[in-house]
């Protein structure tokens, strides 16, 4: 089982809960205690209804529901044609192009300002979804908040992947070297993509794949801050304001999903300004250690075993 399932299985076992592995490849398992049993796939369980799954799988639908509830979201439109996309890019100054469904940052291009980049971004997103979203690019720090049983539990800041120059290796060599380390430390869960999007980000900083990065110079190589694309994560649970906590809890109620990872962009973790950009129905709780996400997850499923 991967780390996202294993952390929950380990916590269940400490409470005398029986674990039955249903399908290891899919990280599917059943937890049994007394007369109760719950089927789980990592942090997704039978407690999450089909309607909540449907809403979270469609980023446009998630956006509309959050907006109608009074929660703050960036401006967004469904892609129709290039004329429309160019008009929005000029109106909003910069766009995020993303597939309407999908996860782990696949097919997302951030901070698109030029026509050629826009065409490539739409092509990339179309590989993952029939429908493509055009979203206003909002500057801010990337914050993932975990809500379990509709209560705030933990938060991390997610930072985009970067490399540090040694004065001798090319950027391509440095990315490959970092990927080798990431694969070893994360079991293959995280690595920097070597693709046209990474090349675009490098080019924006006036570098190419074959340039040698000066000694100790840091270079951001991704715009997305996803852990799976080589991003780093920092626990910021204690820094998150009451406003952000309550917004996350309200979002979980509005989406009718008891266990959810909500992605915010904020200028300051202790402030009141925010936009919510996505909701993840199967958040990776292992990414939030040392916060008690596994404990709160098992508390939610089997409150009678609460320590």
mmCIF file of C-alpha atoms in Angstrom:
data_model
loop_
_atom_site.group_PDB
_atom_site.id
_atom_site.type_symbol
_atom_site.label_atom_id
_atom_site.label_comp_id
_atom_site.label_asym_id
_atom_site.label_seq_id
_atom_site.Cartn_x
_atom_site.Cartn_y
_atom_site.Cartn_z
ATOM 1 C CA UNK A 1 0.000 0.000 0.000
ATOM 2 C CA UNK A 2 1.229 3.508 -0.677
ATOM 3 C CA UNK A 3 2.070 5.936 2.107
ATOM 4 C CA UNK A 4 -1.344 7.669 1.896
ATOM 5 C CA UNK A 5 -3.167 4.421 2.668
ATOM 6 C CA UNK A 6 -0.544 3.006 5.022
ATOM 7 C CA UNK A 7 -0.605 5.920 7.460
ATOM 8 C CA UNK A 8 -4.344 5.364 7.963
ATOM 9 C CA UNK A 9 -4.027 1.580 8.173
ATOM 10 C CA UNK A 10 -1.307 1.903 10.824
ATOM 11 C CA UNK A 11 -3.454 4.229 12.941
ATOM 12 C CA UNK A 12 -6.439 1.882 12.633
ATOM 13 C CA UNK A 13 -4.371 -1.077 13.830
ATOM 14 C CA UNK A 14 -3.260 0.775 16.964
ATOM 15 C CA UNK A 15 -6.943 0.912 17.961
ATOM 16 C CA UNK A 16 -7.696 -2.740 17.387
ATOM 17 C CA UNK A 17 -9.498 -2.088 14.110
ATOM 18 C CA UNK A 18 -9.282 -4.985 11.657
ATOM 19 C CA UNK A 19 -7.805 -4.156 8.260
ATOM 20 C CA UNK A 20 -8.660 -6.188 5.170
ATOM 21 C CA UNK A 21 -6.709 -5.400 2.018
ATOM 22 C CA UNK A 22 -9.125 -5.524 -0.925
ATOM 23 C CA UNK A 23 -6.818 -4.461 -3.758
ATOM 24 C CA UNK A 24 -3.252 -3.414 -3.073
ATOM 25 C CA UNK A 25 -2.671 -1.856 -6.504
ATOM 26 C CA UNK A 26 -5.672 0.449 -6.062
ATOM 27 C CA UNK A 27 -4.854 1.095 -2.349
ATOM 28 C CA UNK A 28 -8.321 -0.215 -1.515
ATOM 29 C CA UNK A 29 -8.932 -1.573 1.976
ATOM 30 C CA UNK A 30 -11.736 -2.200 4.463
ATOM 31 C CA UNK A 31 -11.687 -1.198 8.127
ATOM 32 C CA UNK A 32 -13.822 -3.275 10.514
ATOM 33 C CA UNK A 33 -14.645 -2.688 14.176
ATOM 34 C CA UNK A 34 -17.516 -4.386 15.970
ATOM 35 C CA UNK A 35 -20.532 -4.334 13.677
ATOM 36 C CA UNK A 36 -19.216 -1.426 11.621
ATOM 37 C CA UNK A 37 -17.078 -1.567 8.483
ATOM 38 C CA UNK A 38 -15.945 1.113 6.042
ATOM 39 C CA UNK A 39 -14.459 0.646 2.578
ATOM 40 C CA UNK A 40 -11.609 3.067 1.894
ATOM 41 C CA UNK A 41 -9.304 4.096 -0.912
ATOM 42 C CA UNK A 42 -6.549 6.060 0.805
ATOM 43 C CA UNK A 43 -8.538 8.909 2.478
ATOM 44 C CA UNK A 44 -11.635 8.446 0.309
ATOM 45 C CA UNK A 45 -14.376 6.435 1.995
ATOM 46 C CA UNK A 46 -17.979 5.361 1.698
ATOM 47 C CA UNK A 47 -18.787 8.394 3.850
ATOM 48 C CA UNK A 48 -18.204 10.597 0.800
ATOM 49 C CA UNK A 49 -21.331 10.428 -1.322
ATOM 50 C CA UNK A 50 -21.465 10.123 -5.102
ATOM 51 C CA UNK A 51 -22.758 13.692 -5.451
ATOM 52 C CA UNK A 52 -19.775 15.116 -3.565
ATOM 53 C CA UNK A 53 -17.465 13.058 -5.792
ATOM 54 C CA UNK A 54 -19.223 14.421 -8.875
ATOM 55 C CA UNK A 55 -18.847 18.005 -7.699
ATOM 56 C CA UNK A 56 -15.152 17.690 -6.807
ATOM 57 C CA UNK A 57 -14.333 15.897 -10.052
ATOM 58 C CA UNK A 58 -15.634 18.846 -12.063
ATOM 59 C CA UNK A 59 -13.555 21.936 -11.210
ATOM 60 C CA UNK A 60 -16.024 24.223 -12.962
ATOM 61 C CA UNK A 61 -18.928 22.855 -10.923
ATOM 62 C CA UNK A 62 -16.885 23.140 -7.714
ATOM 63 C CA UNK A 63 -16.137 26.757 -8.592
ATOM 64 C CA UNK A 64 -19.791 27.652 -9.248
ATOM 65 C CA UNK A 65 -21.060 26.040 -6.052
ATOM 66 C CA UNK A 66 -18.431 27.750 -3.892
ATOM 67 C CA UNK A 67 -19.121 31.100 -5.586
ATOM 68 C CA UNK A 68 -22.894 30.842 -5.074
ATOM 69 C CA UNK A 69 -22.339 30.102 -1.390
ATOM 70 C CA UNK A 70 -20.468 33.389 -0.918
ATOM 71 C CA UNK A 71 -16.965 31.915 -0.751
ATOM 72 C CA UNK A 72 -14.241 33.713 -2.719
ATOM 73 C CA UNK A 73 -12.965 32.147 -5.935
ATOM 74 C CA UNK A 74 -11.008 33.512 -8.924
ATOM 75 C CA UNK A 75 -12.872 34.494 -12.081
ATOM 76 C CA UNK A 76 -13.282 31.533 -14.408
ATOM 77 C CA UNK A 77 -14.778 30.551 -17.762
ATOM 78 C CA UNK A 78 -15.097 27.391 -19.834
ATOM 79 C CA UNK A 79 -12.940 27.538 -22.963
ATOM 80 C CA UNK A 80 -14.934 28.060 -26.163
ATOM 81 C CA UNK A 81 -12.389 29.248 -28.709
ATOM 82 C CA UNK A 82 -9.086 31.094 -29.038
ATOM 83 C CA UNK A 83 -10.728 34.478 -29.594
ATOM 84 C CA UNK A 84 -12.530 34.181 -26.271
ATOM 85 C CA UNK A 85 -9.368 32.929 -24.527
ATOM 86 C CA UNK A 86 -7.245 35.790 -25.864
ATOM 87 C CA UNK A 87 -9.877 38.348 -24.814
ATOM 88 C CA UNK A 88 -9.903 36.950 -21.262
ATOM 89 C CA UNK A 89 -6.104 36.838 -21.137
ATOM 90 C CA UNK A 90 -5.994 40.531 -22.031
ATOM 91 C CA UNK A 91 -8.788 41.403 -19.604
ATOM 92 C CA UNK A 92 -7.404 39.436 -16.661
ATOM 93 C CA UNK A 93 -3.721 40.029 -17.587
ATOM 94 C CA UNK A 94 -2.750 36.422 -16.987
ATOM 95 C CA UNK A 95 -4.496 33.041 -17.064
ATOM 96 C CA UNK A 96 -4.337 29.614 -15.533
ATOM 97 C CA UNK A 97 -5.314 26.934 -18.042
ATOM 98 C CA UNK A 98 -6.509 23.662 -16.539
ATOM 99 C CA UNK A 99 -8.491 20.559 -17.474
ATOM 100 C CA UNK A 100 -11.961 20.563 -15.929
ATOM 101 C CA UNK A 101 -11.200 17.224 -14.249
ATOM 102 C CA UNK A 102 -8.012 15.575 -13.050
ATOM 103 C CA UNK A 103 -5.526 15.714 -10.200
ATOM 104 C CA UNK A 104 -1.865 16.086 -9.202
ATOM 105 C CA UNK A 105 -1.369 19.163 -11.379
ATOM 106 C CA UNK A 106 -1.578 17.275 -14.665
ATOM 107 C CA UNK A 107 -2.361 19.465 -17.692
ATOM 108 C CA UNK A 108 -2.244 22.740 -15.732
ATOM 109 C CA UNK A 109 -0.351 25.765 -17.057
ATOM 110 C CA UNK A 110 0.032 28.770 -14.771
ATOM 111 C CA UNK A 111 0.617 32.459 -15.546
ATOM 112 C CA UNK A 112 -0.087 32.429 -19.290
ATOM 113 C CA UNK A 113 0.411 35.859 -20.891
ATOM 114 C CA UNK A 114 1.190 35.245 -24.574
ATOM 115 C CA UNK A 115 -0.808 33.803 -27.474
ATOM 116 C CA UNK A 116 1.718 31.060 -28.292
ATOM 117 C CA UNK A 117 1.799 29.935 -24.646
ATOM 118 C CA UNK A 118 -1.982 29.990 -24.563
ATOM 119 C CA UNK A 119 -2.233 27.699 -27.581
ATOM 120 C CA UNK A 120 0.241 25.244 -26.048
ATOM 121 C CA UNK A 121 -1.514 25.353 -22.664
ATOM 122 C CA UNK A 122 -4.899 24.547 -24.196
ATOM 123 C CA UNK A 123 -3.350 21.683 -26.141
ATOM 124 C CA UNK A 124 -1.791 20.328 -22.939
ATOM 125 C CA UNK A 125 -5.031 20.580 -20.928
ATOM 126 C CA UNK A 126 -7.036 18.902 -23.681
ATOM 127 C CA UNK A 127 -5.027 15.694 -23.153
ATOM 128 C CA UNK A 128 -6.686 15.246 -19.760
ATOM 129 C CA UNK A 129 -10.228 16.521 -20.196
ATOM 130 C CA UNK A 130 -12.774 17.270 -22.888
ATOM 131 C CA UNK A 131 -13.552 20.577 -21.178
ATOM 132 C CA UNK A 132 -10.891 23.212 -20.473
ATOM 133 C CA UNK A 133 -11.065 26.021 -17.938
ATOM 134 C CA UNK A 134 -9.705 29.541 -18.277
ATOM 135 C CA UNK A 135 -9.058 30.978 -14.833
ATOM 136 C CA UNK A 136 -7.827 34.324 -13.636
ATOM 137 C CA UNK A 137 -4.226 34.012 -12.377
ATOM 138 C CA UNK A 138 -4.114 35.150 -8.751
ATOM 139 C CA UNK A 139 -0.817 35.874 -7.033
ATOM 140 C CA UNK A 140 -0.459 34.331 -3.604
ATOM 141 C CA UNK A 141 0.993 31.625 -1.416
ATOM 142 C CA UNK A 142 -0.322 28.136 -2.100
ATOM 143 C CA UNK A 143 -2.143 26.744 0.939
ATOM 144 C CA UNK A 144 -3.653 23.254 1.256
ATOM 145 C CA UNK A 145 -6.126 22.955 4.132
ATOM 146 C CA UNK A 146 -7.376 19.583 5.382
ATOM 147 C CA UNK A 147 -10.901 19.361 6.769
ATOM 148 C CA UNK A 148 -12.075 16.133 8.417
ATOM 149 C CA UNK A 149 -15.631 15.677 9.720
ATOM 150 C CA UNK A 150 -16.190 19.298 8.592
ATOM 151 C CA UNK A 151 -13.539 20.545 11.038
ATOM 152 C CA UNK A 152 -10.204 22.204 10.259
ATOM 153 C CA UNK A 153 -7.331 19.816 11.048
ATOM 154 C CA UNK A 154 -4.122 20.835 9.272
ATOM 155 C CA UNK A 155 -2.549 23.086 6.662
ATOM 156 C CA UNK A 156 0.614 23.108 4.568
ATOM 157 C CA UNK A 157 2.225 25.657 2.316
ATOM 158 C CA UNK A 158 3.122 24.162 -1.046
ATOM 159 C CA UNK A 159 6.063 25.656 -2.929
ATOM 160 C CA UNK A 160 6.893 25.006 -6.601
ATOM 161 C CA UNK A 161 9.867 22.822 -7.518
ATOM 162 C CA UNK A 162 13.273 24.459 -7.701
ATOM 163 C CA UNK A 163 16.914 23.533 -8.287
ATOM 164 C CA UNK A 164 20.168 25.029 -7.013
ATOM 165 C CA UNK A 165 23.113 25.533 -9.329
ATOM 166 C CA UNK A 166 26.563 24.051 -8.766
ATOM 167 C CA UNK A 167 28.359 26.073 -11.447
ATOM 168 C CA UNK A 168 29.121 22.987 -13.517
ATOM 169 C CA UNK A 169 25.886 21.070 -14.294
ATOM 170 C CA UNK A 170 23.292 22.062 -16.872
ATOM 171 C CA UNK A 171 19.736 22.752 -15.806
ATOM 172 C CA UNK A 172 18.630 19.471 -17.378
ATOM 173 C CA UNK A 173 21.291 17.583 -15.380
ATOM 174 C CA UNK A 174 20.275 19.343 -12.156
ATOM 175 C CA UNK A 175 16.596 18.464 -12.688
ATOM 176 C CA UNK A 176 17.458 14.816 -13.380
ATOM 177 C CA UNK A 177 19.669 14.717 -10.289
ATOM 178 C CA UNK A 178 16.945 16.172 -8.104
ATOM 179 C CA UNK A 179 14.388 13.775 -9.591
ATOM 180 C CA UNK A 180 16.587 10.826 -8.689
ATOM 181 C CA UNK A 181 16.621 12.005 -5.078
ATOM 182 C CA UNK A 182 12.879 12.724 -5.093
ATOM 183 C CA UNK A 183 12.057 9.269 -6.438
ATOM 184 C CA UNK A 184 14.153 7.659 -3.696
ATOM 185 C CA UNK A 185 12.693 9.740 -0.853
ATOM 186 C CA UNK A 186 9.044 9.667 -1.972
ATOM 187 C CA UNK A 187 8.832 6.201 -3.472
ATOM 188 C CA UNK A 188 8.228 7.676 -6.903
ATOM 189 C CA UNK A 189 5.314 9.856 -5.738
ATOM 190 C CA UNK A 190 7.101 13.103 -6.606
ATOM 191 C CA UNK A 191 9.308 14.254 -9.478
ATOM 192 C CA UNK A 192 9.790 17.339 -11.614
ATOM 193 C CA UNK A 193 8.272 16.869 -15.082
ATOM 194 C CA UNK A 194 10.684 17.299 -17.988
ATOM 195 C CA UNK A 195 8.256 18.687 -20.547
ATOM 196 C CA UNK A 196 7.290 21.799 -22.500
ATOM 197 C CA UNK A 197 5.697 23.445 -19.450
ATOM 198 C CA UNK A 198 8.905 23.147 -17.418
ATOM 199 C CA UNK A 199 10.832 24.428 -20.428
ATOM 200 C CA UNK A 200 8.463 27.426 -20.615
ATOM 201 C CA UNK A 201 9.061 28.315 -16.971
ATOM 202 C CA UNK A 202 12.838 28.032 -17.412
ATOM 203 C CA UNK A 203 12.685 30.154 -20.581
ATOM 204 C CA UNK A 204 10.779 32.886 -18.714
ATOM 205 C CA UNK A 205 13.809 33.183 -16.465
ATOM 206 C CA UNK A 206 16.094 33.557 -19.484
ATOM 207 C CA UNK A 207 17.577 30.065 -19.276
ATOM 208 C CA UNK A 208 17.473 26.939 -21.433
ATOM 209 C CA UNK A 209 17.831 23.248 -20.580
ATOM 210 C CA UNK A 210 21.507 23.214 -21.571
ATOM 211 C CA UNK A 211 22.574 26.343 -19.664
ATOM 212 C CA UNK A 212 24.832 25.896 -16.644
ATOM 213 C CA UNK A 213 23.214 27.367 -13.546
ATOM 214 C CA UNK A 214 25.654 29.515 -11.523
ATOM 215 C CA UNK A 215 26.868 28.185 -8.188
ATOM 216 C CA UNK A 216 24.228 28.429 -5.415
ATOM 217 C CA UNK A 217 21.712 30.222 -7.674
ATOM 218 C CA UNK A 218 18.171 29.011 -7.080
ATOM 219 C CA UNK A 219 15.892 28.525 -10.075
ATOM 220 C CA UNK A 220 12.163 27.814 -9.881
ATOM 221 C CA UNK A 221 11.343 25.273 -12.601
ATOM 222 C CA UNK A 222 7.580 24.814 -12.108
ATOM 223 C CA UNK A 223 4.678 27.203 -11.644
ATOM 224 C CA UNK A 224 2.361 24.663 -10.040
ATOM 225 C CA UNK A 225 3.112 23.901 -6.413
ATOM 226 C CA UNK A 226 1.918 20.293 -6.413
ATOM 227 C CA UNK A 227 3.868 17.785 -4.342
ATOM 228 C CA UNK A 228 3.661 15.300 -7.219
ATOM 229 C CA UNK A 229 5.483 17.693 -9.562
ATOM 230 C CA UNK A 230 8.443 18.133 -7.236
ATOM 231 C CA UNK A 231 7.024 20.816 -4.970
ATOM 232 C CA UNK A 232 8.022 21.110 -1.341
ATOM 233 C CA UNK A 233 5.631 21.267 1.615
ATOM 234 C CA UNK A 234 5.864 23.085 4.951
ATOM 235 C CA UNK A 235 3.487 22.698 7.886
ATOM 236 C CA UNK A 236 1.769 26.033 8.629
ATOM 237 C CA UNK A 237 -1.197 24.768 10.663
ATOM 238 C CA UNK A 238 -0.594 27.118 13.588
ATOM 239 C CA UNK A 239 -0.324 30.162 11.295
ATOM 240 C CA UNK A 240 -3.733 29.830 9.618
ATOM 241 C CA UNK A 241 -6.251 32.520 10.566
ATOM 242 C CA UNK A 242 -9.749 31.980 11.900
ATOM 243 C CA UNK A 243 -11.154 33.379 8.637
ATOM 244 C CA UNK A 244 -9.335 30.814 6.503
ATOM 245 C CA UNK A 245 -10.241 27.969 8.853
ATOM 246 C CA UNK A 246 -13.935 28.839 8.838
ATOM 247 C CA UNK A 247 -13.929 29.329 5.047
ATOM 248 C CA UNK A 248 -12.522 25.812 4.640
ATOM 249 C CA UNK A 249 -15.097 24.337 7.015
ATOM 250 C CA UNK A 250 -17.905 26.169 5.213
ATOM 251 C CA UNK A 251 -16.627 24.848 1.865
ATOM 252 C CA UNK A 252 -16.727 21.276 3.182
ATOM 253 C CA UNK A 253 -20.364 21.742 4.195
ATOM 254 C CA UNK A 254 -21.313 23.433 0.912
ATOM 255 C CA UNK A 255 -19.695 20.626 -1.102
ATOM 256 C CA UNK A 256 -21.159 18.044 1.298
ATOM 257 C CA UNK A 257 -17.812 16.288 1.681
ATOM 258 C CA UNK A 258 -16.571 15.298 5.156
ATOM 259 C CA UNK A 259 -12.909 14.640 4.263
ATOM 260 C CA UNK A 260 -11.449 17.134 1.802
ATOM 261 C CA UNK A 261 -8.297 18.976 0.843
ATOM 262 C CA UNK A 262 -8.993 22.578 -0.171
ATOM 263 C CA UNK A 263 -6.486 24.602 -2.171
ATOM 264 C CA UNK A 264 -6.298 28.286 -1.295
ATOM 265 C CA UNK A 265 -4.220 31.161 -2.634
ATOM 266 C CA UNK A 266 -3.542 33.751 0.054
ATOM 267 C CA UNK A 267 -1.239 36.743 0.551
ATOM 268 C CA UNK A 268 -0.835 35.919 4.235
ATOM 269 C CA UNK A 269 -1.743 32.805 6.235
ATOM 270 C CA UNK A 270 -2.735 34.937 9.231
ATOM 271 C CA UNK A 271 -4.919 37.298 7.192
ATOM 272 C CA UNK A 272 -8.452 37.344 5.839
ATOM 273 C CA UNK A 273 -7.879 37.512 2.067
ATOM 274 C CA UNK A 274 -8.146 34.322 0.017
ATOM 275 C CA UNK A 275 -9.479 32.562 -3.029
ATOM 276 C CA UNK A 276 -10.288 28.865 -3.175
ATOM 277 C CA UNK A 277 -9.085 27.283 -6.408
ATOM 278 C CA UNK A 278 -9.843 23.557 -6.009
ATOM 279 C CA UNK A 279 -11.237 20.811 -3.766
ATOM 280 C CA UNK A 280 -9.675 17.339 -3.567
ATOM 281 C CA UNK A 281 -11.915 14.473 -2.456
ATOM 282 C CA UNK A 282 -8.940 12.143 -1.767
ATOM 283 C CA UNK A 283 -6.325 14.330 -0.067
ATOM 284 C CA UNK A 284 -2.947 12.860 0.854
ATOM 285 C CA UNK A 285 -3.050 12.949 4.645
ATOM 286 C CA UNK A 286 0.525 11.659 4.959
ATOM 287 C CA UNK A 287 1.749 15.005 3.619
ATOM 288 C CA UNK A 288 0.606 16.721 6.815
ATOM 289 C CA UNK A 289 2.683 14.983 9.453
ATOM 290 C CA UNK A 290 3.234 15.723 12.318
ATOM 291 C CA UNK A 291 -0.344 17.013 12.447
ATOM 292 C CA UNK A 292 -2.848 14.358 13.631
ATOM 293 C CA UNK A 293 -4.611 13.845 10.304
ATOM 294 C CA UNK A 294 -4.593 10.044 10.554
ATOM 295 C CA UNK A 295 -5.936 10.193 14.108
ATOM 296 C CA UNK A 296 -8.753 12.569 13.172
ATOM 297 C CA UNK A 297 -9.585 10.415 10.122
ATOM 298 C CA UNK A 298 -10.036 7.278 12.266
ATOM 299 C CA UNK A 299 -11.900 9.336 14.909
ATOM 300 C CA UNK A 300 -14.353 10.322 12.175
ATOM 301 C CA UNK A 301 -14.909 6.753 10.944
ATOM 302 C CA UNK A 302 -14.919 5.029 14.342
ATOM 303 C CA UNK A 303 -15.586 7.615 17.075
ATOM 304 C CA UNK A 304 -15.964 4.833 19.645
ATOM 305 C CA UNK A 305 -12.193 4.169 19.349
ATOM 306 C CA UNK A 306 -11.208 7.789 19.939
ATOM 307 C CA UNK A 307 -8.208 8.027 22.226
#
